Amino acid sequence: MSQWIHHLEQWLLEFGVIGLVIVSFTESSFFPIPPDVLLIPLSIAQPEKALWFSFLTTVASVFGALLGWYIGKKFGRPILRYFISDEKMDKVEQYFQQYGAMAIVIAGFTPIPYKVFTIFSGISNVNIRTLLFWSFIGRGARFFAEGLIIFTLGAQAKTFIEQHFTTITIVGGIVMIIAFLIYKRFK
């Protein structure tokens, strides 16, 4: 399976920015390949465009979150009934209603499969504006962090990202949780 995904990644790289936008959009709702696998090599090849590629990736990913929301809204509950009891689904929905915005922003920034959260936001009837706002914050922070690193370090960014990006996402995730809690406290 990993070899198939690698070939798919290489094929999508041939489409350049269009492939990046397509992967960014579809990954937020159903596609298994994260946009980072295209964003990073495209940006390293043209570091002066890294922030532009980050912007395109963020926008496409946020619009893809709408598709994930729609999938969850229309098909999520009936499909999940085959795997999860109604009682457990109600409990997950309750948690998602309470903490959904924080889950969206954290999932958007970290390597957690984002599509799961966009689909659950539809199942849980999360407000679309909430989904869009927190998706833009989480996804934007992630992709612009990568873009800024590449813009600053150029070709050496690949090694830096491979060695340190997990730590950056964990620290960034903690910072986002704290910022979100402060936001909720003052809201």
Short mmCIF file of C-alpha atoms in Angstrom, two decimals:
data_model
loop_
_atom_site.label_atom_id
_atom_site.label_comp_id
_atom_site.label_asym_id
_atom_site.label_seq_id
_atom_site.Cartn_x
_atom_site.Cartn_y
_atom_site.Cartn_z
CA MET A 1 0.00 0.00 0.00
CA SER A 2 2.79 2.44 0.86
CA GLN A 3 4.39 1.87 -2.53
CA TRP A 4 1.06 2.65 -4.22
CA ILE A 5 0.77 5.86 -2.18
CA HIS A 6 4.35 6.81 -3.09
CA HIS A 7 3.59 6.37 -6.81
CA LEU A 8 0.42 8.40 -6.40
CA GLU A 9 2.39 11.16 -4.67
CA GLN A 10 4.94 11.22 -7.50
CA TRP A 11 2.18 11.33 -10.09
CA LEU A 12 0.43 14.20 -8.29
CA LEU A 13 3.73 16.11 -8.08
CA GLU A 14 3.79 16.15 -11.87
CA PHE A 15 0.68 18.37 -11.76
CA GLY A 16 2.50 20.93 -9.62
CA VAL A 17 0.29 23.55 -8.02
CA ILE A 18 -2.91 22.05 -9.45
CA GLY A 19 -2.05 18.71 -7.85
CA LEU A 20 -1.31 20.51 -4.58
CA VAL A 21 -4.69 22.26 -4.60
CA ILE A 22 -6.56 19.05 -5.47
CA VAL A 23 -4.81 17.05 -2.74
CA SER A 24 -5.32 19.86 -0.21
CA PHE A 25 -9.04 19.99 -0.98
CA THR A 26 -9.69 16.26 -1.02
CA GLU A 27 -7.52 15.40 2.01
CA SER A 28 -9.81 17.45 4.23
CA SER A 29 -12.74 15.21 3.40
CA PHE A 30 -11.73 11.75 2.19
CA PHE A 31 -8.30 11.46 0.51
CA PRO A 32 -5.55 9.60 2.43
CA ILE A 33 -2.53 11.66 1.32
CA PRO A 34 -1.76 14.84 3.31
CA PRO A 35 -0.91 17.94 1.28
CA ASP A 36 2.46 18.27 3.02
CA VAL A 37 3.91 15.59 0.74
CA LEU A 38 3.38 17.97 -2.19
CA LEU A 39 3.70 21.31 -0.39
CA ILE A 40 7.20 20.57 0.91
CA PRO A 41 8.87 19.44 -2.36
CA LEU A 42 7.13 22.13 -4.43
CA SER A 43 8.21 24.77 -1.93
CA ILE A 44 11.78 23.48 -1.71
CA ALA A 45 11.99 23.60 -5.50
CA GLN A 46 10.87 27.25 -5.41
CA PRO A 47 11.47 28.63 -1.89
CA GLU A 48 10.51 32.15 -3.00
CA LYS A 49 6.98 30.80 -3.62
CA ALA A 50 6.73 28.76 -0.41
CA LEU A 51 4.37 31.20 1.31
CA TRP A 52 2.16 31.41 -1.80
CA PHE A 53 1.99 27.60 -1.91
CA SER A 54 1.13 27.62 1.82
CA PHE A 55 -1.70 30.06 1.16
CA LEU A 56 -3.11 27.93 -1.68
CA THR A 57 -2.84 24.79 0.43
CA THR A 58 -4.64 26.46 3.34
CA VAL A 59 -7.49 27.84 1.23
CA ALA A 60 -8.03 24.56 -0.64
CA SER A 61 -7.92 22.60 2.61
CA VAL A 62 -10.48 24.87 4.28
CA PHE A 63 -12.83 24.55 1.31
CA GLY A 64 -12.29 20.79 1.43
CA ALA A 65 -13.40 20.88 5.06
CA LEU A 66 -16.80 21.99 3.78
CA LEU A 67 -17.02 18.81 1.72
CA GLY A 68 -16.05 16.77 4.80
CA TRP A 69 -18.75 18.57 6.79
CA TYR A 70 -21.30 17.79 4.06
CA ILE A 71 -20.27 14.11 3.94
CA GLY A 72 -20.71 13.90 7.70
CA LYS A 73 -24.04 15.72 7.62
CA LYS A 74 -25.54 13.57 4.85
CA PHE A 75 -23.92 10.17 5.30
CA GLY A 76 -21.99 10.08 8.58
CA ARG A 77 -24.59 8.94 11.06
CA PRO A 78 -26.09 6.14 8.90
CA ILE A 79 -22.64 4.74 8.13
CA LEU A 80 -21.38 4.99 11.71
CA ARG A 81 -24.42 3.05 12.96
CA TYR A 82 -22.77 -0.05 11.52
CA PHE A 83 -19.69 0.47 13.69
CA ILE A 84 -20.77 2.43 16.76
CA SER A 85 -23.85 2.15 18.98
CA ASP A 86 -26.25 5.11 19.07
CA GLU A 87 -25.32 5.65 22.71
CA LYS A 88 -21.61 5.98 21.92
CA MET A 89 -22.35 8.13 18.89
CA ASP A 90 -24.46 10.47 21.03
CA LYS A 91 -21.63 10.73 23.54
CA VAL A 92 -19.07 11.55 20.80
CA GLU A 93 -21.50 14.12 19.38
CA GLN A 94 -21.90 15.69 22.80
CA TYR A 95 -18.13 15.99 23.20
CA PHE A 96 -17.79 17.34 19.69
CA GLN A 97 -20.48 19.96 20.32
CA GLN A 98 -18.66 21.02 23.47
CA TYR A 99 -15.06 20.85 22.23
CA GLY A 100 -15.47 20.73 18.43
CA ALA A 101 -13.84 24.07 17.69
CA MET A 102 -10.78 23.14 19.74
CA ALA A 103 -10.68 19.71 18.07
CA ILE A 104 -10.85 21.32 14.62
CA VAL A 105 -8.00 23.75 15.29
CA ILE A 106 -5.78 21.10 16.90
CA ALA A 107 -6.48 18.50 14.19
CA GLY A 108 -5.86 21.15 11.55
CA PHE A 109 -2.40 21.84 12.89
CA THR A 110 -1.23 18.37 13.87
CA PRO A 111 -0.72 15.25 11.73
CA ILE A 112 -4.01 13.80 13.02
CA PRO A 113 -6.19 12.81 10.02
CA TYR A 114 -8.11 16.03 9.50
CA LYS A 115 -10.95 14.43 7.51
CA VAL A 116 -12.17 12.60 10.62
CA PHE A 117 -12.79 15.94 12.33
CA THR A 118 -14.43 17.62 9.36
CA ILE A 119 -16.77 14.66 8.92
CA PHE A 120 -17.57 14.61 12.64
CA SER A 121 -18.26 18.33 12.51
CA GLY A 122 -21.01 17.57 9.98
CA ILE A 123 -22.39 14.69 12.01
CA SER A 124 -22.44 16.92 15.09
CA ASN A 125 -23.99 19.90 13.27
CA VAL A 126 -21.06 22.20 14.01
CA ASN A 127 -21.78 25.67 12.66
CA ILE A 128 -20.14 26.11 9.24
CA ARG A 129 -18.62 29.47 10.24
CA THR A 130 -17.04 27.78 13.25
CA LEU A 131 -15.64 25.06 11.01
CA LEU A 132 -14.27 27.58 8.50
CA PHE A 133 -12.75 29.92 11.08
CA TRP A 134 -10.98 27.27 13.16
CA SER A 135 -9.96 25.30 10.07
CA PHE A 136 -8.34 28.41 8.64
CA ILE A 137 -6.48 29.00 11.92
CA GLY A 138 -5.30 25.39 12.36
CA ARG A 139 -4.53 24.58 8.74
CA GLY A 140 -3.04 28.02 8.09
CA ALA A 141 -0.74 27.72 11.08
CA ARG A 142 0.49 24.32 9.95
CA PHE A 143 1.04 25.09 6.28
CA PHE A 144 2.45 28.56 6.85
CA ALA A 145 4.85 27.14 9.45
CA GLU A 146 6.15 24.74 6.81
CA GLY A 147 6.22 27.48 4.18
CA LEU A 148 8.05 29.91 6.46
CA ILE A 149 10.65 27.29 7.37
CA ILE A 150 11.23 26.55 3.68
CA PHE A 151 11.21 30.22 2.71
CA THR A 152 13.84 30.87 5.39
CA LEU A 153 16.04 27.76 5.08
CA GLY A 154 15.61 26.83 1.41
CA ALA A 155 16.78 23.30 0.55
CA GLN A 156 18.00 22.65 4.12
CA ALA A 157 14.37 22.92 5.27
CA LYS A 158 13.66 19.32 4.27
CA THR A 159 16.10 17.95 6.83
CA PHE A 160 14.93 20.44 9.46
CA ILE A 161 11.26 19.52 8.90
CA GLU A 162 12.00 15.78 8.98
CA GLN A 163 13.90 16.13 12.26
CA HIS A 164 11.83 18.75 14.09
CA PHE A 165 8.32 19.09 12.66
CA THR A 166 6.76 16.57 15.08
CA THR A 167 8.11 18.61 17.99
CA ILE A 168 6.93 21.81 16.36
CA THR A 169 3.40 20.43 15.92
CA ILE A 170 3.25 19.20 19.52
CA VAL A 171 4.45 22.54 20.90
CA GLY A 172 2.22 24.39 18.44
CA GLY A 173 -0.73 22.21 19.43
CA ILE A 174 -0.18 23.01 23.11
CA VAL A 175 0.09 26.73 22.30
CA MET A 176 -3.14 26.51 20.29
CA ILE A 177 -4.95 24.78 23.15
CA ILE A 178 -3.83 27.51 25.55
CA ALA A 179 -4.77 30.25 23.07
CA PHE A 180 -8.15 28.61 22.47
CA LEU A 181 -8.85 28.36 26.20
CA ILE A 182 -7.91 32.01 26.66
CA TYR A 183 -10.17 32.91 23.72
CA LYS A 184 -13.08 30.94 25.24
CA ARG A 185 -12.45 32.48 28.65
CA PHE A 186 -12.72 36.03 27.34
CA LYS A 187 -15.53 35.35 24.87
#
